[in-house]
Coordinates of C-alpha atoms and ligand atoms in Angstrom, one line a residue:
X8 CA -39.2 15.7 4.2
X9 CA -38.8 12.2 2.4
X10 CA -38.6 9.2 4.7
X11 CA -34.9 8.4 4.0
X12 CA -33.8 12.1 4.3
X13 CA -35.9 12.1 7.7
X14 CA -33.9 8.9 8.9
X15 CA -30.5 10.5 7.7
X16 CA -31.6 13.5 9.6
X17 CA -32.6 11.5 12.7
X18 CA -29.1 9.8 12.7
X19 CA -27.3 12.9 12.0
X20 CA -29.0 14.5 14.9
X21 CA -28.5 11.4 17.4
X22 CA -24.6 12.0 16.7
X23 CA -24.7 15.7 17.3
X24 CA -22.1 15.2 19.9
X25 CA -19.7 14.0 17.3
X26 CA -17.4 15.9 15.4
X27 CA -18.3 16.6 11.6
X28 CA -16.5 14.1 10.0
X29 CA -18.0 12.2 7.3
X30 CA -16.4 8.7 6.5
X31 CA -18.2 7.9 2.9
X32 CA -19.5 9.9 0.0
X33 CA -23.0 9.1 1.7
X34 CA -22.4 11.4 4.6
X35 CA -22.9 8.8 7.3
X36 CA -22.1 10.5 10.5
X37 CA -20.1 7.4 11.9
X38 CA -16.7 6.6 13.0
X39 CA -13.6 6.7 11.3
X40 CA -10.5 4.5 11.5
X41 CA -7.6 5.1 14.0
X42 CA -4.1 3.4 13.2
X43 CA -3.1 2.1 16.7
X44 CA 0.4 0.6 16.0
X45 CA 2.7 -0.1 13.1
X46 CA 5.6 -2.4 12.4
X47 CA 7.9 -3.2 9.7
X48 CA 10.5 -5.6 8.3
X49 CA 13.2 -5.5 5.6
X50 CA 15.6 -8.0 4.7
X51 CA 19.3 -7.2 5.8
X52 CA 20.9 -7.7 2.4
X53 CA 21.0 -4.2 1.0
X54 CA 21.8 -4.2 -2.6
X55 CA 23.2 -0.8 -3.7
X56 CA 23.1 0.7 -7.3
X57 CA 26.8 -0.3 -7.8
X58 CA 26.0 -3.8 -7.5
X59 CA 23.8 -3.6 -10.3
X60 CA 26.3 -2.6 -12.7
X61 CA 27.9 -5.9 -12.5
X62 CA 24.7 -7.5 -13.7
X63 CA 23.2 -5.2 -16.3
X64 CA 24.2 -2.1 -18.6
X65 CA 23.4 0.5 -15.8
X66 CA 25.0 2.9 -13.7
X67 CA 24.7 4.4 -9.8
X68 CA 24.3 7.8 -11.7
X69 CA 21.4 6.6 -14.0
X70 CA 19.6 4.9 -11.3
X71 CA 19.9 7.6 -8.9
X72 CA 19.2 10.6 -11.1
X73 CA 16.1 9.1 -12.8
X74 CA 14.5 7.6 -9.5
X75 CA 16.3 8.4 -6.4
X76 CA 17.0 5.0 -5.7
X77 CA 20.5 4.2 -4.2
X78 CA 19.9 0.6 -2.6
X79 CA 17.2 -1.6 -2.0
X80 CA 16.8 -4.8 0.4
X81 CA 16.6 -8.1 -1.5
X82 CA 15.6 -11.2 0.2
X83 CA 18.2 -13.8 1.0
X84 CA 15.6 -16.6 1.9
X85 CA 13.1 -14.2 3.9
X86 CA 9.6 -15.3 2.5
X87 CA 6.6 -13.1 2.4
X88 CA 5.4 -15.1 5.8
X89 CA 8.4 -14.6 7.6
X90 CA 8.5 -10.7 6.8
X91 CA 4.7 -10.4 7.3
X92 CA 4.9 -12.2 10.4
X93 CA 7.8 -10.1 11.8
X94 CA 6.2 -7.0 10.8
X95 CA 2.9 -8.2 12.3
X96 CA 4.2 -8.8 15.5
X97 CA 5.9 -5.6 15.9
X98 CA 2.7 -3.5 15.0
X99 CA 0.8 -5.9 17.4
X100 CA 3.2 -5.0 20.0
X101 CA 3.5 -1.4 19.3
X102 CA -0.5 -1.3 19.3
X103 CA -0.7 -2.9 22.8
X104 CA -3.6 -4.9 21.8
X105 CA -4.8 -8.3 22.8
X106 CA -4.2 -10.6 19.7
X107 CA -7.6 -12.4 20.7
X108 CA -9.3 -9.3 19.7
X109 CA -8.3 -9.1 16.1
X110 CA -11.0 -9.7 14.1
X111 CA -9.9 -8.9 10.6
X112 CA -6.7 -10.0 8.9
X113 CA -5.8 -8.6 5.5
X114 CA -2.7 -9.1 3.7
X115 CA -2.2 -7.0 0.6
X116 CA 0.5 -9.1 -1.6
X117 CA 1.3 -10.3 -5.3
X118 CA 3.9 -12.7 -4.2
X119 CA 2.6 -14.9 -1.8
X120 CA 4.6 -18.7 -1.9
X121 CA 0.8 -20.2 -2.4
X122 CA -2.0 -19.8 -4.5
X123 CA -3.6 -21.1 -1.8
X124 CA -3.7 -20.9 1.4
X125 CA -3.4 -17.0 1.5
X126 CA -0.7 -15.5 3.3
X127 CA -3.3 -14.1 5.6
X128 CA -4.2 -17.5 6.9
X129 CA -0.6 -18.5 7.5
X130 CA 0.0 -15.5 9.4
X131 CA -3.2 -16.4 11.5
X132 CA -1.9 -19.8 12.3
X133 CA 1.8 -18.3 13.1
X134 CA 0.5 -15.5 15.3
X135 CA -1.9 -17.8 17.0
X136 CA -4.8 -15.2 16.4
X137 CA -8.3 -16.2 16.8
X138 CA -10.4 -18.4 14.5
X139 CA -13.7 -16.3 14.3
X140 CA -11.9 -13.6 12.1
X141 CA -11.9 -12.6 8.5
X142 CA -8.8 -13.6 7.1
X143 CA -8.2 -13.1 3.4
X144 CA -5.5 -11.7 1.0
X145 CA -6.1 -8.9 -1.7
X146 CA -4.1 -8.4 -4.8
X147 CA -4.4 -4.5 -5.7
X148 CA -0.6 -4.4 -6.4
X149 CA 1.0 -1.3 -5.0
X150 CA -2.6 0.1 -4.0
X151 CA -2.9 -2.9 -2.1
X152 CA -2.4 -1.1 1.5
X153 CA -4.9 1.5 0.9
X154 CA -7.5 -0.5 -0.5
X155 CA -6.9 -2.9 2.7
X156 CA -7.5 0.0 5.0
X157 CA -10.8 1.0 3.4
X158 CA -11.8 -2.7 3.5
X159 CA -10.7 -2.9 7.0
X160 CA -12.8 0.0 7.8
X161 CA -16.0 -1.5 6.4
X162 CA -15.3 -4.9 7.7
X163 CA -14.7 -4.0 11.4
X164 CA -18.3 -2.9 11.6
X165 CA -19.7 -6.4 11.2
X166 CA -16.3 -8.2 12.7
X167 CA -16.6 -10.2 16.0
X168 CA -13.2 -8.4 16.8
X169 CA -12.1 -4.9 17.8
X170 CA -9.2 -4.4 15.7
X171 CA -7.9 -5.4 12.0
X172 CA -4.3 -6.3 11.2
X173 CA -3.2 -5.1 7.8
X174 CA 0.0 -6.2 6.2
X175 CA 1.6 -5.6 3.1
X176 CA 4.2 -7.8 2.2
X177 CA 6.3 -8.7 -1.1
X178 CA 9.2 -10.6 -2.3
X179 CA 9.3 -8.7 -5.5
X180 CA 12.9 -10.3 -6.4
X181 CA 10.9 -13.6 -7.2
X182 CA 9.2 -11.6 -10.3
X183 CA 11.9 -9.5 -11.2
X184 CA 13.7 -10.5 -14.2
X185 CA 17.4 -9.7 -13.2
X186 CA 18.3 -9.5 -16.8
X187 CA 16.1 -6.3 -17.6
X188 CA 17.5 -3.3 -16.9
X189 CA 14.5 -1.4 -17.4
X190 CA 12.7 -3.0 -14.3
X191 CA 15.3 -4.9 -11.8
X192 CA 16.9 -1.9 -10.6
X193 CA 13.5 -0.5 -9.3
X194 CA 12.1 -3.1 -6.9
X195 CA 12.7 -4.1 -3.3
X196 CA 11.3 -6.8 -0.7
X197 CA 9.9 -6.1 2.7
X198 CA 6.8 -6.0 4.7
X199 CA 4.8 -3.4 6.9
X200 CA 1.8 -3.6 9.2
X201 CA -0.6 -1.9 11.0
X202 CA -3.4 -2.5 13.7
X203 CA -6.2 -0.3 13.2
X204 CA -9.5 0.2 14.8
X205 CA -12.9 2.0 14.4
X206 CA -12.7 5.2 16.3
X207 CA -15.4 7.7 17.0
X208 CA -13.3 11.0 17.3
X209 CA -11.3 10.2 14.2
X210 CA -11.7 11.0 10.5
X211 CA -11.6 8.6 7.5
X212 CA -12.0 9.5 4.0
X213 CA -11.1 7.1 1.0
X214 CA -11.0 7.5 -2.8
X215 CA -10.0 4.8 -5.1
X216 CA -10.4 3.7 -8.5
X217 CA -8.9 1.1 -11.2
X218 CA -8.5 1.1 -14.9
X219 CA -8.1 -2.1 -16.0
X220 CA -4.9 -2.8 -18.1
X221 CA -2.7 -5.6 -19.0
X222 CA -0.1 -3.9 -21.1
X223 CA 1.5 -1.1 -19.1
X224 CA 2.3 -3.0 -16.0
X225 CA 1.9 -6.8 -15.5
X226 CA 3.2 -10.1 -14.5
X227 CA 2.1 -13.1 -16.1
X228 CA 0.8 -16.0 -13.5
X229 CA 1.1 -19.4 -13.3
X230 CA 2.6 -21.2 -16.3
X231 CA -0.4 -23.2 -17.7
X232 CA 0.4 -26.8 -18.1
X233 CA -1.4 -28.7 -21.2
X234 CA -4.4 -30.5 -19.8
X235 CA -4.9 -34.1 -21.1
X236 CA -7.9 -32.8 -22.8
X237 CA -6.2 -30.1 -24.8
X238 CA -5.8 -30.1 -28.6
X239 CA -3.4 -26.9 -28.6
X240 CA -0.4 -25.9 -26.7
X241 CA -0.6 -22.4 -24.8
X242 CA 2.5 -20.7 -24.9
X243 CA 2.9 -18.4 -22.0
X244 CA 5.7 -15.7 -21.2
X245 CA 7.5 -16.5 -17.6
X246 CA 6.3 -15.0 -14.6
X247 CA 8.2 -11.7 -14.7
X248 CA 7.2 -8.0 -14.1
X249 CA 6.8 -5.9 -17.5
X250 CA 6.4 -2.4 -17.7
X251 CA 6.2 0.7 -19.9
X252 CA 8.0 3.1 -17.6
X253 CA 7.0 6.2 -19.1
X254 CA 3.5 5.7 -19.5
X255 CA 3.3 4.4 -15.7
X256 CA 4.8 7.4 -14.6
X257 CA 2.1 9.6 -16.1
X258 CA -0.4 7.4 -14.8
X259 CA 1.2 7.6 -11.2
X260 CA 1.3 11.3 -11.1
X261 CA -2.2 11.9 -12.7
X262 CA -3.9 9.2 -10.5
X263 CA -1.9 10.7 -7.2
X264 CA -3.5 14.2 -8.1
X265 CA -6.8 12.6 -8.9
X266 CA -7.3 10.7 -5.5
X267 CA -5.6 13.1 -3.2
X268 CA -7.7 16.1 -4.3
X269 CA -10.7 13.8 -4.1
X270 CA -10.1 13.0 -0.2
X271 CA -9.0 16.6 0.5
X272 CA -12.2 18.1 -1.1
X273 CA -14.3 15.6 1.1
X274 CA -12.3 16.4 4.1
X275 CA -12.7 20.3 3.1
X276 CA -8.9 20.9 3.6
X277 CA -6.2 22.1 1.6
X278 CA -2.9 20.5 0.4
X279 CA -1.2 22.8 2.8
X280 CA -3.4 21.6 5.9
X281 CA -1.8 18.2 5.9
X282 CA 1.2 17.4 8.2
X283 CA 2.3 14.2 6.3
X284 CA 2.0 12.7 2.9
X285 CA 3.2 9.0 2.6
X286 CA 2.9 8.4 -1.2
X287 CA 4.0 4.9 -2.7
X288 CA 7.5 4.7 -2.9
X289 CA 8.2 3.9 -6.7
X290 CA 10.0 7.0 -7.8
X291 CA 11.3 10.1 -6.1
X292 CA 10.9 12.1 -9.3
X293 CA 7.0 11.0 -9.2
X294 CA 6.5 12.0 -5.6
X295 CA 8.4 15.6 -6.3
X296 CA 6.2 15.9 -9.4
X297 CA 2.9 14.7 -7.5
X298 CA 3.7 17.4 -4.7
X299 CA 4.2 20.2 -7.3
X300 CA 0.9 19.2 -9.2
X301 CA -1.1 19.4 -5.7
X302 CA 0.9 22.6 -4.6
X303 CA 2.0 21.0 -1.5
X304 CA 5.5 21.6 0.1
X305 CA 7.8 18.8 -1.0
X306 CA 9.3 18.7 2.6
X307 CA 5.8 17.2 3.7
X308 CA 6.3 14.0 1.7
X309 CA 8.1 11.5 3.2
X310 CA 10.7 9.3 1.2
X311 CA 12.7 6.1 1.9
X312 CA 12.8 5.0 -1.6
X313 CA 16.7 5.7 -1.8
X314 CA 17.2 2.8 0.6
X315 CA 14.1 0.6 0.0
X316 CA 13.4 0.9 -3.9
X317 CA 9.7 -0.1 -4.9
X318 CA 8.3 -2.8 -2.2
X319 CA 4.8 -2.7 -3.9
X320 CA 2.0 -3.2 -1.3
X321 CA 4.7 -2.9 1.4
X322 CA 5.9 0.3 0.6
X323 CA 3.3 2.6 2.4
X324 CA 3.2 0.7 5.6
X325 CA 7.1 0.5 5.8
X326 CA 7.3 4.1 5.1
X327 CA 4.6 4.9 7.9
X328 CA 6.6 2.5 10.3
X329 CA 9.8 4.6 9.5
X330 CA 8.1 7.6 10.0
X331 CA 6.2 6.8 13.1
X332 CA 9.5 5.1 14.6
X333 CA 11.4 8.3 14.3
X334 CA 9.2 9.9 16.4
X335 CA 7.9 12.6 13.8
X336 CA 4.4 11.8 14.2
X337 CA 2.3 14.0 16.5
X338 CA -1.1 13.2 17.9
X339 CA -3.7 14.7 15.8
X340 CA -1.8 15.3 13.0
X341 CA -3.3 15.1 9.5
X342 CA -2.1 12.0 7.1
X343 CA -2.9 11.1 3.6
X344 CA -1.5 8.0 2.1
X345 CA -1.8 7.4 -1.5
X346 CA -0.9 4.3 -3.4
X347 CA -1.0 3.6 -7.4
X348 CA 0.1 0.6 -9.4
X349 CA -0.6 -2.5 -11.3
X350 CA -4.1 -3.2 -12.3
X351 CA -4.0 -0.3 -13.0
X352 CA -5.2 0.8 -9.4
X353 CA -4.7 4.0 -7.4
X354 CA -6.4 5.2 -3.9
X355 CA -5.6 7.6 -1.0
X356 CA -7.1 7.9 2.5
X357 CA -6.9 10.6 4.9
X358 CA -6.9 10.1 8.7
X359 CA -5.4 11.7 11.8
X360 CA -2.7 10.1 13.7
Ligands
COA414 N1 20.2 1.7 -16.6 C1 20.6 2.5 -17.6 N2 19.7 2.9 -18.6 C2 18.4 2.2 -18.7 C3 17.9 1.6 -17.5 C4 18.8 1.4 -16.6 N3 18.6 0.4 -15.4 N4 16.6 1.4 -17.7 C5 16.2 1.9 -18.8 N5 17.0 2.5 -19.3 C6 17.2 3.1 -20.8 C7 16.5 2.7 -21.7 O1 16.8 1.4 -22.1 C8 16.0 3.7 -22.4 O2 17.3 3.8 -23.5 P1 16.5 4.2 -24.9 O3 16.4 5.8 -24.9 O4 18.1 4.1 -25.7 O5 15.9 3.5 -25.5 C9 15.9 4.9 -21.7 O6 17.2 4.4 -20.4 C10 14.9 5.7 -21.0 O7 15.2 6.8 -20.7 P2 14.0 7.5 -20.3 O8 12.8 7.4 -21.0 O9 14.4 9.1 -20.2 O10 13.7 7.1 -18.8 P3 12.7 7.8 -17.7 O11 13.0 9.0 -17.5 O12 11.5 7.6 -18.2 O13 13.0 6.6 -16.4 C11 11.9 5.2 -15.6 C12 12.5 5.3 -16.4 C13 11.6 3.4 -15.5 C14 12.8 5.2 -14.2 C15 10.5 6.0 -15.1 O14 9.8 5.8 -16.4 C16 9.9 5.5 -14.2 O15 10.2 5.5 -12.9 N6 8.5 5.1 -14.4 C17 7.7 4.7 -13.4 C18 8.0 3.2 -13.0 C19 7.2 2.8 -11.8 O16 6.8 3.9 -11.1 N7 6.5 1.4 -11.8 C20 6.1 0.8 -10.6 C21 4.7 1.7 -10.4 S1 4.2 0.8 -9.0

């Protein structure tokens, strides 16, 4: 037996009492990840499709039939930080953990007020979380929350704390062009949060990917100022979201099928074994088509898009919190989360409640 295989065999044998969950492709028979608590916040200002009829050439009928969206919440001054803090406080309370034991804080966002400091650092300050922690933001757009879950899973192994706080918070209304009917009706604002810990009797499987692209879905960044040393002016588009809807639709359905199938295969499960699918809420037709392509019953796919719209990195944790608080999640149930979005990025995780 080669030396490496022997080590692996020894490790496997020493964990023989553990369930046969493997958490990575490398087959480490280690612990998985458990969600201990959820929280969310959406702005009070709910904007209906009818209200959009007054600002762009659209109709309630067009929006709801093409997207499933009826309304979305739009910030009336609530910042990413305010929403992130409110969602995080609720998740920490729900998880019943000591704040002093949170060793990883990750915010997934593309709309933080500041380029620096990160939203996570401001959250750490406002919630009086401990200093000895890994505190940073990630930009994986609408896949941000599932990417962050996997990061937390890796980082908790070397963290000084027992728990990770993961937040998705977006004020997308800051980067939406309200004169562009192709995009403005789709997006909403909000934040969702979870507290997680490594757990021996829990599965955690992950699949993700990216296809770098700045044509199909993008938002230009900071307006570049001419420096005193430049010879030419640099033209730059205003920081608004741009999207090729039908191409992104295709990418979304394909990537959900790919990433969900990958985690199902790793878990040796079939779609019908899963109790709840919580997908990124971008379009009800995307979710229905993904369910069909996976051959999974559509009623297992949670949907709140009709009242929330697409809240990017916040959409999955908000959906998870609403599902949790509705009392529909039972201990031991099998859950798959899947996100997709700008980058282009995608990812799915499988875990149990
Ligand atoms: N109201 C009325 N008409 C609209 C409109 C609106 N809000 N937005 C676009 N249209 C028009 C377009 O101008 C176009 O008109 P044209 O045919 O005269 O050029 C037409 O509707 C497009 O129709 P269609 O191609 O049939 O739309 P669709 O069925 O592809 O739906 C989206 C459009 C955007 C809803 C859909 O493509 C989508 O959801 N894509 C994925 C978006 C997404 O999820 N993005 C985020 C990923 S994280």
